[in-house]
GROMACS .gro file of C-alpha atoms in nm:
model
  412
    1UNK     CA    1  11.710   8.340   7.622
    2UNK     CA    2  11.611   8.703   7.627
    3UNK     CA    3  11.355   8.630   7.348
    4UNK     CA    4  11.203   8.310   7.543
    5UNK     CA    5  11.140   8.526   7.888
    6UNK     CA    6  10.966   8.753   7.673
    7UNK     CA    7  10.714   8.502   7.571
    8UNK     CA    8  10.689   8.403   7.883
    9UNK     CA    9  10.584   8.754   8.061
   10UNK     CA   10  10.359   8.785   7.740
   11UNK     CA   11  10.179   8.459   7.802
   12UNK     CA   12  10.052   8.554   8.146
   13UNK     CA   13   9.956   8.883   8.080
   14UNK     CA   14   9.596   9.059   8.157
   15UNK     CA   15   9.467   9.291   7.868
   16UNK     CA   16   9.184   9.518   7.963
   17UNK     CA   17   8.947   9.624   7.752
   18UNK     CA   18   9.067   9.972   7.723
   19UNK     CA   19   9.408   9.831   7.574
   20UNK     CA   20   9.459   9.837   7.221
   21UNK     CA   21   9.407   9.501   7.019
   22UNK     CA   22   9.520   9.648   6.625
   23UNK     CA   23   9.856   9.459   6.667
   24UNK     CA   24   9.731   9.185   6.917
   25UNK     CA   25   9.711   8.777   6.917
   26UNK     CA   26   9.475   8.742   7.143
   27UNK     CA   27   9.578   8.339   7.193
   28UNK     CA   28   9.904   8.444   7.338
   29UNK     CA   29   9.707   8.565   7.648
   30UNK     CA   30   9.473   8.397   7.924
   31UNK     CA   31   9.062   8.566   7.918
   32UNK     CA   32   8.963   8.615   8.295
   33UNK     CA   33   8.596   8.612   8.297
   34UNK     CA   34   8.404   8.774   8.601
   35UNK     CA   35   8.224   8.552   8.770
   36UNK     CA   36   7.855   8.617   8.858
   37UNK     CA   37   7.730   8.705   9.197
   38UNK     CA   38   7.380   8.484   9.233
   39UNK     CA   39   7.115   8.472   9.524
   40UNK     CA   40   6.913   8.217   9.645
   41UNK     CA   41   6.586   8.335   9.752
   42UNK     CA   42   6.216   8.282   9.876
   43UNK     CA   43   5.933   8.496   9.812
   44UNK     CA   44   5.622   8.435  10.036
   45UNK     CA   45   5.280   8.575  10.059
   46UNK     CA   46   4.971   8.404  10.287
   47UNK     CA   47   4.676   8.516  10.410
   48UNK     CA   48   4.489   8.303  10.707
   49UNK     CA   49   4.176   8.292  10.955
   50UNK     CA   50   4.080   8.060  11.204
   51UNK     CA   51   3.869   8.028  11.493
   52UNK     CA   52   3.802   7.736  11.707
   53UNK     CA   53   3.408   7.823  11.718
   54UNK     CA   54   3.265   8.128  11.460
   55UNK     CA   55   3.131   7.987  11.119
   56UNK     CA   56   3.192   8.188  10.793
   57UNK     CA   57   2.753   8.189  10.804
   58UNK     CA   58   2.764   8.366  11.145
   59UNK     CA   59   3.027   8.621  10.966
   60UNK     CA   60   2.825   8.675  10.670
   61UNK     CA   61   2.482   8.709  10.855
   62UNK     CA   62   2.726   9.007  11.099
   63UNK     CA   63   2.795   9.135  10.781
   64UNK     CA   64   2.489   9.168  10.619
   65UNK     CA   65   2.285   9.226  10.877
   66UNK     CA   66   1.940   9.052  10.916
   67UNK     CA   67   1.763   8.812  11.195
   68UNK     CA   68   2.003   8.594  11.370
   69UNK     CA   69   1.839   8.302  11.461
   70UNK     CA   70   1.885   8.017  11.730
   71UNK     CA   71   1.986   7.797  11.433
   72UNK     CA   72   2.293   7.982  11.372
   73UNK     CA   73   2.366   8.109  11.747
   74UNK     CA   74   2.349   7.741  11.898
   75UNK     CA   75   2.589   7.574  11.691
   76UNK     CA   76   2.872   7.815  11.830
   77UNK     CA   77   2.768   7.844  12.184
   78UNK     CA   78   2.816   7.396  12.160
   79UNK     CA   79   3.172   7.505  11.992
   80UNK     CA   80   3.268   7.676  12.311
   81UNK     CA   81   3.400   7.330  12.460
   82UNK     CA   82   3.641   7.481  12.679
   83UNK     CA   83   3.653   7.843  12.860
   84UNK     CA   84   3.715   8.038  12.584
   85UNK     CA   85   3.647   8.110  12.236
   86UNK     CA   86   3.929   8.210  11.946
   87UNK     CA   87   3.930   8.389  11.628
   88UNK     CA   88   4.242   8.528  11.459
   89UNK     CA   89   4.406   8.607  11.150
   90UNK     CA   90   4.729   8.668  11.006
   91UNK     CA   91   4.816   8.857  10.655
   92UNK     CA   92   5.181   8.931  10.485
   93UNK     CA   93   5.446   8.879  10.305
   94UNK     CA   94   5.815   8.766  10.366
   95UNK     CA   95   6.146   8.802  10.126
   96UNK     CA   96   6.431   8.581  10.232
   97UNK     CA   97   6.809   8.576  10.073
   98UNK     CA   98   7.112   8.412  10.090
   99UNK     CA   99   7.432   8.442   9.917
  100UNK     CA  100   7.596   8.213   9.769
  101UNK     CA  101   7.867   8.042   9.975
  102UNK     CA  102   8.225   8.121   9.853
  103UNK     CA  103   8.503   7.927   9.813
  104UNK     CA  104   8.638   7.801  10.163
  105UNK     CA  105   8.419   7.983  10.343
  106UNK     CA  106   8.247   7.871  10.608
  107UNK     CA  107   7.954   8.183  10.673
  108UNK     CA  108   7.764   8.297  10.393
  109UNK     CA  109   7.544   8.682  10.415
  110UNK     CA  110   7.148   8.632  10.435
  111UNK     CA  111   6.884   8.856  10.564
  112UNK     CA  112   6.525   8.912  10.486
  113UNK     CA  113   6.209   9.156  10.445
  114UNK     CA  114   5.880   9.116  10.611
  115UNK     CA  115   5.563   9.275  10.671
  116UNK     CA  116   5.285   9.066  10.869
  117UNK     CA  117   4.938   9.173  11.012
  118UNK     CA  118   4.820   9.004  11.292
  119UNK     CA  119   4.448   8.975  11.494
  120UNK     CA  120   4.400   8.816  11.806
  121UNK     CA  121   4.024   8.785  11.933
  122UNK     CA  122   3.967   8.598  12.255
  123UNK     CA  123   3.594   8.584  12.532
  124UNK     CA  124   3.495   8.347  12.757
  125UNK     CA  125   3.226   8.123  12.693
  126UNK     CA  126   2.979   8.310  12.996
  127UNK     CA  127   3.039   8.688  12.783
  128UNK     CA  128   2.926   8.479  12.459
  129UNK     CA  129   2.583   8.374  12.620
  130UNK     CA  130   2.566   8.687  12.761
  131UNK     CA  131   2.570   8.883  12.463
  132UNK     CA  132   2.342   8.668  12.286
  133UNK     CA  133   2.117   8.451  12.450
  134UNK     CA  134   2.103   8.670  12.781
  135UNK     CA  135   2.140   8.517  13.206
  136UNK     CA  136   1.818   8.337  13.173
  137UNK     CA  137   1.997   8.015  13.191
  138UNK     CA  138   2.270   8.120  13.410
  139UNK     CA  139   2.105   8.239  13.740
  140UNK     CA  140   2.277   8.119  14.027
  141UNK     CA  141   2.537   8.112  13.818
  142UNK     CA  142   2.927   8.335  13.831
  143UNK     CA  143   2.990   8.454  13.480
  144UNK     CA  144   3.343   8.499  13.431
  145UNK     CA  145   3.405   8.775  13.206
  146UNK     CA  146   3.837   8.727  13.306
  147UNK     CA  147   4.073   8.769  12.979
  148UNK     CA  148   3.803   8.829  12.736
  149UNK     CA  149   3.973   9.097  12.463
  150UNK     CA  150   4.111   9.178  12.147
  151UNK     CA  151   4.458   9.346  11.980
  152UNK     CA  152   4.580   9.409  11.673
  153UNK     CA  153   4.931   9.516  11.515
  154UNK     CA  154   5.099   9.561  11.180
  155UNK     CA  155   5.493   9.468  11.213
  156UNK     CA  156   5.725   9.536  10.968
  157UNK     CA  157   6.098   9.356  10.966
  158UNK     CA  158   6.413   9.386  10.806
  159UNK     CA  159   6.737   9.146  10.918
  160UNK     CA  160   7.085   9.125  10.843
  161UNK     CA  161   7.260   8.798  10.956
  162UNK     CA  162   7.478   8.472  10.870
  163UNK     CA  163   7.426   8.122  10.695
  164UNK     CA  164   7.619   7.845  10.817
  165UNK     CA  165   7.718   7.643  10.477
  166UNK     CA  166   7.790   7.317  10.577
  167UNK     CA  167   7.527   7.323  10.875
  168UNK     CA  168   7.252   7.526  10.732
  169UNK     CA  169   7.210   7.728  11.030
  170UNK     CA  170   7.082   8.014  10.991
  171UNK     CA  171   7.058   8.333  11.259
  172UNK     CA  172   6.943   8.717  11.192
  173UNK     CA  173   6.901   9.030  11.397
  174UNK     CA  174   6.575   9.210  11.320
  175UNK     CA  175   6.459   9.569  11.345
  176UNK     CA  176   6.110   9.563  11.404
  177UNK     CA  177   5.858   9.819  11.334
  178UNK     CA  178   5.543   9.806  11.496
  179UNK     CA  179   5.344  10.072  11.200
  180UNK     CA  180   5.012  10.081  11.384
  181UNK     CA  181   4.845   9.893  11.673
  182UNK     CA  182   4.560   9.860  11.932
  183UNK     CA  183   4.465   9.623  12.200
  184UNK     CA  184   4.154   9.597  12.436
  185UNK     CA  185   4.188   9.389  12.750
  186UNK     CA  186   3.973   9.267  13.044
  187UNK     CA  187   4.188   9.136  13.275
  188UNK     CA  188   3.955   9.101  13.563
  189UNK     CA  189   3.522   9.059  13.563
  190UNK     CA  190   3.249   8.861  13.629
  191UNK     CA  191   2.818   8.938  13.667
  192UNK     CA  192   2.635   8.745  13.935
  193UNK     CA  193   2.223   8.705  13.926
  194UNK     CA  194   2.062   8.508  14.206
  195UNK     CA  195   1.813   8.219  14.115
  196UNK     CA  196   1.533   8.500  14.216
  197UNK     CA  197   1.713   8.753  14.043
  198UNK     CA  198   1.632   8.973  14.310
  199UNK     CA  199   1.984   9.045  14.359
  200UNK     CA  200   2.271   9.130  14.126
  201UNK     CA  201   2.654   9.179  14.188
  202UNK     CA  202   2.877   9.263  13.928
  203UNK     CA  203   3.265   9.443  13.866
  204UNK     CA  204   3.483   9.510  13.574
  205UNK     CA  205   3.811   9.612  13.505
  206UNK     CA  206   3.885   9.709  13.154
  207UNK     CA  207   4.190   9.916  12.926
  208UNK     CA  208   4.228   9.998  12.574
  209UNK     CA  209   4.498  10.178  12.390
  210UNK     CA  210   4.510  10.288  12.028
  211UNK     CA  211   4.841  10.317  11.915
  212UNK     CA  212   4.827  10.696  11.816
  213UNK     CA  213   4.828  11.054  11.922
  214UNK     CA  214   4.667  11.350  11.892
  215UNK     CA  215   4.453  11.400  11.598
  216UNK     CA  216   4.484  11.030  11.496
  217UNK     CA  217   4.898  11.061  11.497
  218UNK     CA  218   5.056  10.755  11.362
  219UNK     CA  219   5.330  10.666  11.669
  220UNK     CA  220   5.527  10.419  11.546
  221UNK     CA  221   5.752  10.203  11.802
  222UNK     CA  222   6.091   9.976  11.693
  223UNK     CA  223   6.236   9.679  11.865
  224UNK     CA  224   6.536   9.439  11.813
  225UNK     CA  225   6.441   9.056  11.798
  226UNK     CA  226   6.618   8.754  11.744
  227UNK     CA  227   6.528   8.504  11.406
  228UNK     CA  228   6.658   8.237  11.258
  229UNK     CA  229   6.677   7.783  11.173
  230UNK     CA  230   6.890   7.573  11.385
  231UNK     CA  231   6.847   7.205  11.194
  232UNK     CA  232   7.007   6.878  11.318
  233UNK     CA  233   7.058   6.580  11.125
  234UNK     CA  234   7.086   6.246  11.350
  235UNK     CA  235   7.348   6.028  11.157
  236UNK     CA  236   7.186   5.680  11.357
  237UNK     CA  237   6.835   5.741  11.269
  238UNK     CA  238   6.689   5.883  10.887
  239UNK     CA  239   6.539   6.235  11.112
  240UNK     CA  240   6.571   6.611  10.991
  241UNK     CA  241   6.440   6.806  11.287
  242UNK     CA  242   6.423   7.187  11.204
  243UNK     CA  243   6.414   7.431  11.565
  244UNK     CA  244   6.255   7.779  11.417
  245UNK     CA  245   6.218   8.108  11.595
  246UNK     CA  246   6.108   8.441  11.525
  247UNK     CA  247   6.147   8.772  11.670
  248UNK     CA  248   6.253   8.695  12.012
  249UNK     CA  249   6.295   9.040  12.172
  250UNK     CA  250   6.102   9.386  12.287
  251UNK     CA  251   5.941   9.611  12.162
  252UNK     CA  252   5.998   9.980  12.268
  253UNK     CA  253   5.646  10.171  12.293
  254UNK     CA  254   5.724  10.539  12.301
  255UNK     CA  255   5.475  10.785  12.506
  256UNK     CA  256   5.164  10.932  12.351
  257UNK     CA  257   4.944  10.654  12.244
  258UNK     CA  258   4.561  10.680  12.361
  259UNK     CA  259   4.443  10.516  12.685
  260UNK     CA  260   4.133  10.442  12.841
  261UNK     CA  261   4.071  10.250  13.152
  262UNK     CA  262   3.730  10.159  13.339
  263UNK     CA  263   3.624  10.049  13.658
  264UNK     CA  264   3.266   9.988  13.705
  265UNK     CA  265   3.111   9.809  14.012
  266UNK     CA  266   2.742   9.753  14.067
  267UNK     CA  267   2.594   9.558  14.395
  268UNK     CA  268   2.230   9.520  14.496
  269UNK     CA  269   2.010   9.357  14.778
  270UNK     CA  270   1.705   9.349  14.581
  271UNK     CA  271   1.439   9.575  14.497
  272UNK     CA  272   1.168   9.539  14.799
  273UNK     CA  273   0.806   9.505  14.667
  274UNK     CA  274   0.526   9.538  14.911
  275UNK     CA  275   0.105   9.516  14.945
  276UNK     CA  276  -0.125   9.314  14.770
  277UNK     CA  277  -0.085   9.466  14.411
  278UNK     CA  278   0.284   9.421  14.405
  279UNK     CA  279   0.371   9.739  14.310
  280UNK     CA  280   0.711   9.850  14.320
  281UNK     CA  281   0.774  10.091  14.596
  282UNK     CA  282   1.062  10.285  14.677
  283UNK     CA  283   1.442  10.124  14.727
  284UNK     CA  284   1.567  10.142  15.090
  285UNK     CA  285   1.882  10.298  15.082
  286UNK     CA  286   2.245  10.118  15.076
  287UNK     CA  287   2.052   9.854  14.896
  288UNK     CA  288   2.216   9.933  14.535
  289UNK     CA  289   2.558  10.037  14.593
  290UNK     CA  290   2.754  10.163  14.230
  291UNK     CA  291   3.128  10.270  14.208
  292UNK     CA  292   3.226  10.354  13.901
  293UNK     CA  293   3.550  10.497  13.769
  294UNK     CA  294   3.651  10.640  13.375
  295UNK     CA  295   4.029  10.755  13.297
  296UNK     CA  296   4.152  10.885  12.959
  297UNK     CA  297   4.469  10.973  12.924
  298UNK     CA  298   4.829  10.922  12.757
  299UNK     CA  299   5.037  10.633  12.784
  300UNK     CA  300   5.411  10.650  12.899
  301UNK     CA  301   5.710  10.481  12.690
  302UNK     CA  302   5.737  10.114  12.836
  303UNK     CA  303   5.869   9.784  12.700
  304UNK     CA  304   5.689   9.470  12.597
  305UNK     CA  305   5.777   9.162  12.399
  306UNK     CA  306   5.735   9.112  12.005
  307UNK     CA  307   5.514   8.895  11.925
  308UNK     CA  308   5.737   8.588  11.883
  309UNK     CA  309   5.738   8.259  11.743
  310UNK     CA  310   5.917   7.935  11.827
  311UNK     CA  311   5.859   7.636  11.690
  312UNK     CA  312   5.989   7.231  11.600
  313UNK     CA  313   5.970   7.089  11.305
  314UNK     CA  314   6.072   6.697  11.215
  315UNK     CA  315   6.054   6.479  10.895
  316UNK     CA  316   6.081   6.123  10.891
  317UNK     CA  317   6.224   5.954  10.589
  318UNK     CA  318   6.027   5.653  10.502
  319UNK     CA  319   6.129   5.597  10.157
  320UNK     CA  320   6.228   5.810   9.851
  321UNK     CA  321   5.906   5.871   9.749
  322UNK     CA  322   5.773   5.919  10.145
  323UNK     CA  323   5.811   6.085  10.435
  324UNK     CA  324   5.618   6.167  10.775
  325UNK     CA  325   5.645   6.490  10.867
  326UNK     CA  326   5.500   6.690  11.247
  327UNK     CA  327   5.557   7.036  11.391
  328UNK     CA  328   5.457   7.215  11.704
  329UNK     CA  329   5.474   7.593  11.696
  330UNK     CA  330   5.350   7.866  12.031
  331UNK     CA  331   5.364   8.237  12.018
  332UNK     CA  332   5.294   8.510  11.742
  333UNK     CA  333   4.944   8.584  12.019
  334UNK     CA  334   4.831   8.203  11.904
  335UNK     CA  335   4.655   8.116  12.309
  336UNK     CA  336   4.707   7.785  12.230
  337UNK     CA  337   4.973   7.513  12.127
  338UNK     CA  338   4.950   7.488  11.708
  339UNK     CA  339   5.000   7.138  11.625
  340UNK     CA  340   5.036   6.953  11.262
  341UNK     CA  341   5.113   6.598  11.079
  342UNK     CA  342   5.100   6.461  10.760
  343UNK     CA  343   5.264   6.296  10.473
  344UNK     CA  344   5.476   6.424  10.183
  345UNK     CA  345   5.468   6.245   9.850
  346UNK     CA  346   5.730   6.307   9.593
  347UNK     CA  347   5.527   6.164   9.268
  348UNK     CA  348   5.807   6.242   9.015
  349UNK     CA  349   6.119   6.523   8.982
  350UNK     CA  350   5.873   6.814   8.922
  351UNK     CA  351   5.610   6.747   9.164
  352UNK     CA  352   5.560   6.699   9.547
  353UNK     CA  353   5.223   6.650   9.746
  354UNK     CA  354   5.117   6.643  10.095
  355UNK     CA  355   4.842   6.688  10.309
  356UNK     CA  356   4.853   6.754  10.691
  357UNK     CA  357   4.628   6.735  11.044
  358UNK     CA  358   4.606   7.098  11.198
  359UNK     CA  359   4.439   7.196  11.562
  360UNK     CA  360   4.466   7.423  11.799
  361UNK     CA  361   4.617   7.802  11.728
  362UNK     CA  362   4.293   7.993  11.708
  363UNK     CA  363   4.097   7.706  11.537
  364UNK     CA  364   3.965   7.412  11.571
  365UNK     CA  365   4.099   7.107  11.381
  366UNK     CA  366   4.153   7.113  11.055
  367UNK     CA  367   4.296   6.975  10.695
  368UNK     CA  368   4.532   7.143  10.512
  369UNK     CA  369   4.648   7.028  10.117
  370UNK     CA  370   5.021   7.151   9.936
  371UNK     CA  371   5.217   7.082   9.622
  372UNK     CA  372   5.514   7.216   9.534
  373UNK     CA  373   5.608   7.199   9.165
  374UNK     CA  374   5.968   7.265   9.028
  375UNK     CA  375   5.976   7.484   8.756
  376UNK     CA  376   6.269   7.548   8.531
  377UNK     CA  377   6.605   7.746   8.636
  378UNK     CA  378   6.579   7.521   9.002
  379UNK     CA  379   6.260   7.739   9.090
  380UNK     CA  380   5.999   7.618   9.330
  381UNK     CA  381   5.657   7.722   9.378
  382UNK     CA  382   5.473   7.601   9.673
  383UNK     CA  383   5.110   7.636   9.756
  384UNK     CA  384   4.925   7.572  10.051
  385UNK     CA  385   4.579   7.558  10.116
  386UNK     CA  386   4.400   7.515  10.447
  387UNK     CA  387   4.049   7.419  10.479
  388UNK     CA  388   3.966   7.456  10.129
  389UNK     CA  389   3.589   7.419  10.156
  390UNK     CA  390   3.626   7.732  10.418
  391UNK     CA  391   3.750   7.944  10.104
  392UNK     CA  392   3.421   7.933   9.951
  393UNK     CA  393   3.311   8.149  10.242
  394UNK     CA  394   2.991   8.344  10.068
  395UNK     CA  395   2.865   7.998   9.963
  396UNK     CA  396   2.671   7.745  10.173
  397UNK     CA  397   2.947   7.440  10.151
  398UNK     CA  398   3.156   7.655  10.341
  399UNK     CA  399   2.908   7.807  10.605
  400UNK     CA  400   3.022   7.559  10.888
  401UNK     CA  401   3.330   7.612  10.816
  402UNK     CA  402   3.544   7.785  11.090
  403UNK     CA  403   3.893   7.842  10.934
  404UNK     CA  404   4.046   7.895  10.607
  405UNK     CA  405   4.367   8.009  10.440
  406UNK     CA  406   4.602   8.017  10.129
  407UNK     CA  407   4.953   8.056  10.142
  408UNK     CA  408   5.227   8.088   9.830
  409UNK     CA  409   5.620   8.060   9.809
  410UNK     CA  410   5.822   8.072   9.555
  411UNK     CA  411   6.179   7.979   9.613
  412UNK     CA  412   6.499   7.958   9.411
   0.00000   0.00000   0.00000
């Protein structure tokens, strides 16, 4: 009896490896093997521009420098269908993670690591013709100059949150870090020329700031924003819909950063000309009347919202080789609504095709073409290209062109 319970301890007993095995059998004893912590992951990088009216041949020629002529200049004044031309761009790279889920657990740990830079370009169609083809054509006319402007930031993001396992959900709380940043606004302008032009009223309200200090003084400022997936699966109908956001929160500017604001009014009667030679005499006075007024200064700490991005996506199953897919995505300083459609064709176990229907954002419409190939080790690289012909931007198939961009994921 004694002998058999001593078998028994022996049979369930752990050796380490700093125990001696001279006199040992290891089959009398059980190997515990650690198992392997493993990470499932996506690495992106993109770069995009887009504009809903500037060709890549109006770029170059800016670029270059030369003659500008009507041929190129007309073209994008006809673009300006609505109030207000667009151009922006967006550059970065993103690192997401997940753990794998555990036995009987229900959350798993995921976070990420981002840094994007984004340009946001906006005028109304009267400053365009101003600027280039003059008030010739426009006397009579109120030019609305009114939300013309331009910022720019580079955000950096790192988030800590939870994975849902069984519904894929997915939420994260960010630290943002605006690095470096300027904006320059209009809020409020117009110019006025009568059909004589012998009387001109005009007024302008205008701010910049340049996200620095003294002696070009990097100031930094941090927020807290919201990110994450929320998808739902209908069980009576073959839908995935996908609801996305990104950094939904403020942004906490500190004090220092440059300003400078204008104010600049100019009203006139008319310049009098009298006698038979028409020579211009004198102005009477209170016929021009100017008020103009130049600040510089520091900014105080205030709050303002991150640059945040919501968005819907949904995929219809038509068969198990297709599927319809749409999205609709605002925010991230887009001014208007970005919508997309397409197909996605699985062709065999390694590859997967699509091509979707873009417009709006800061462009115009617009094609975009992806594949995503499966490598070995369940790896996935995905690449997306947007207007291809507007990636051939130096060459003359892509001088119309008016957006272009590349993006690349790899995901495991």
């Amino acid at each position: 009896m004694i002998v058999g319970l001593g078998f028994s301890n022996a049979f369930s007993q752990v050796y380490t490896t700093t125990e001696s095995t001279t006199f040992r059998n290891d089959s009398l004893f059980k190997v515990v093997k650690k198992e392997k912590t493993t990470l499932s992951y996506s690495c992106e990088a993109w770069a995009i521009q887009t504009s809903n009216t500037i060709t890549a041949g109006f770029m170059n020629t800016l670029a270059e420098g030369g003659f500008i002529s009507r041929d190129v200049l007309d073209p994008i004044l006809n673009a300006h269908k609505g109030p207000k031309g667009y151009i922006g761009a967006t550059a970065g790279f993103n690192i997401r993670w997940t753990s794998d889920p555990k036995k009987d657990k229900v959350w798993s740990v995921c976070g990420s690591f981002s840094s994007e830079a984004i340009v946001d370009g906006r005028w109304t169609t009267d400053l365009f013709e101003l600027a280039w083809f003059g008030n010739a054509s426009s006397t009579g006319e109120l030019n609305v100059l009114s939300g013309s402007g331009v910022r720019a930031g580079v955000f950096n993001r790192f988030s800590i949150g939870g994975y849902k396992n069984d519904t894929r959900q997915r939420l994260e709380l960010s630290l943002v870090q605006r690095l470096v940043g300027a904006e320059w606004t209009t809020p409020y302008g117009y110019l006025y020329v009568s059909d004589n032009a012998d009387s001109l009223e005009s007024y302008v309200q205008s701010e910049a700031r340049l996200h620095f200090g003294e002696n070009r003084k990097l100031t930094p400022a941090y927020g807290i924003g919201i990110s994450g997936t929320v998808p739902i699966f209908p069980e009576e109908f073959p839908f995935e819909v996908n609801i996305n956001f990104k950094d939904v929160g403020l942004l906490f500017e500190p004090e220092g950063s440059r300003v400078y604001w204008l104010q600049d009014g100019l009203t006139t009667t008319g310049l009098p000309v009298y006698g038979d030679s028409l020579t211009w005499e004198s102005i009477y006075d209170e016929t021009v009347s100017i008020d103009s007024v130049v600040q510089t200064g520091t900014s105080v700490s205030r709050m303002v919202l991150l640059p945040a991005k919501l968005g819907v996506n949904v995929k219809y199953k038509y068969s198990d080789k297709l599927s319809v897919n749409g999205s609709v995505y605002t925010g991230g300083w887009m001014p208007k609504y970005l919508i997309s459609g397409g197909l996605e064709i699985i062709r065999n176990e390694d590859l997967t095709w699509g091509v979707n229907y873009k417009d709006g954002g800061w462009g115009d419409s617009r094609f975009e073409i992806w594949a995503k190939i499966t490598t070995k080790n369940k790896r996935d690289l995905y690449v997306c290209v947007e207007e291809p012909a507007g990636l051939f931007i130096r060459e003359d198939m892509g001088a119309q062109t008016t957006c272009r961009g590349l993006s690349i994921r790899l995901h495991r």
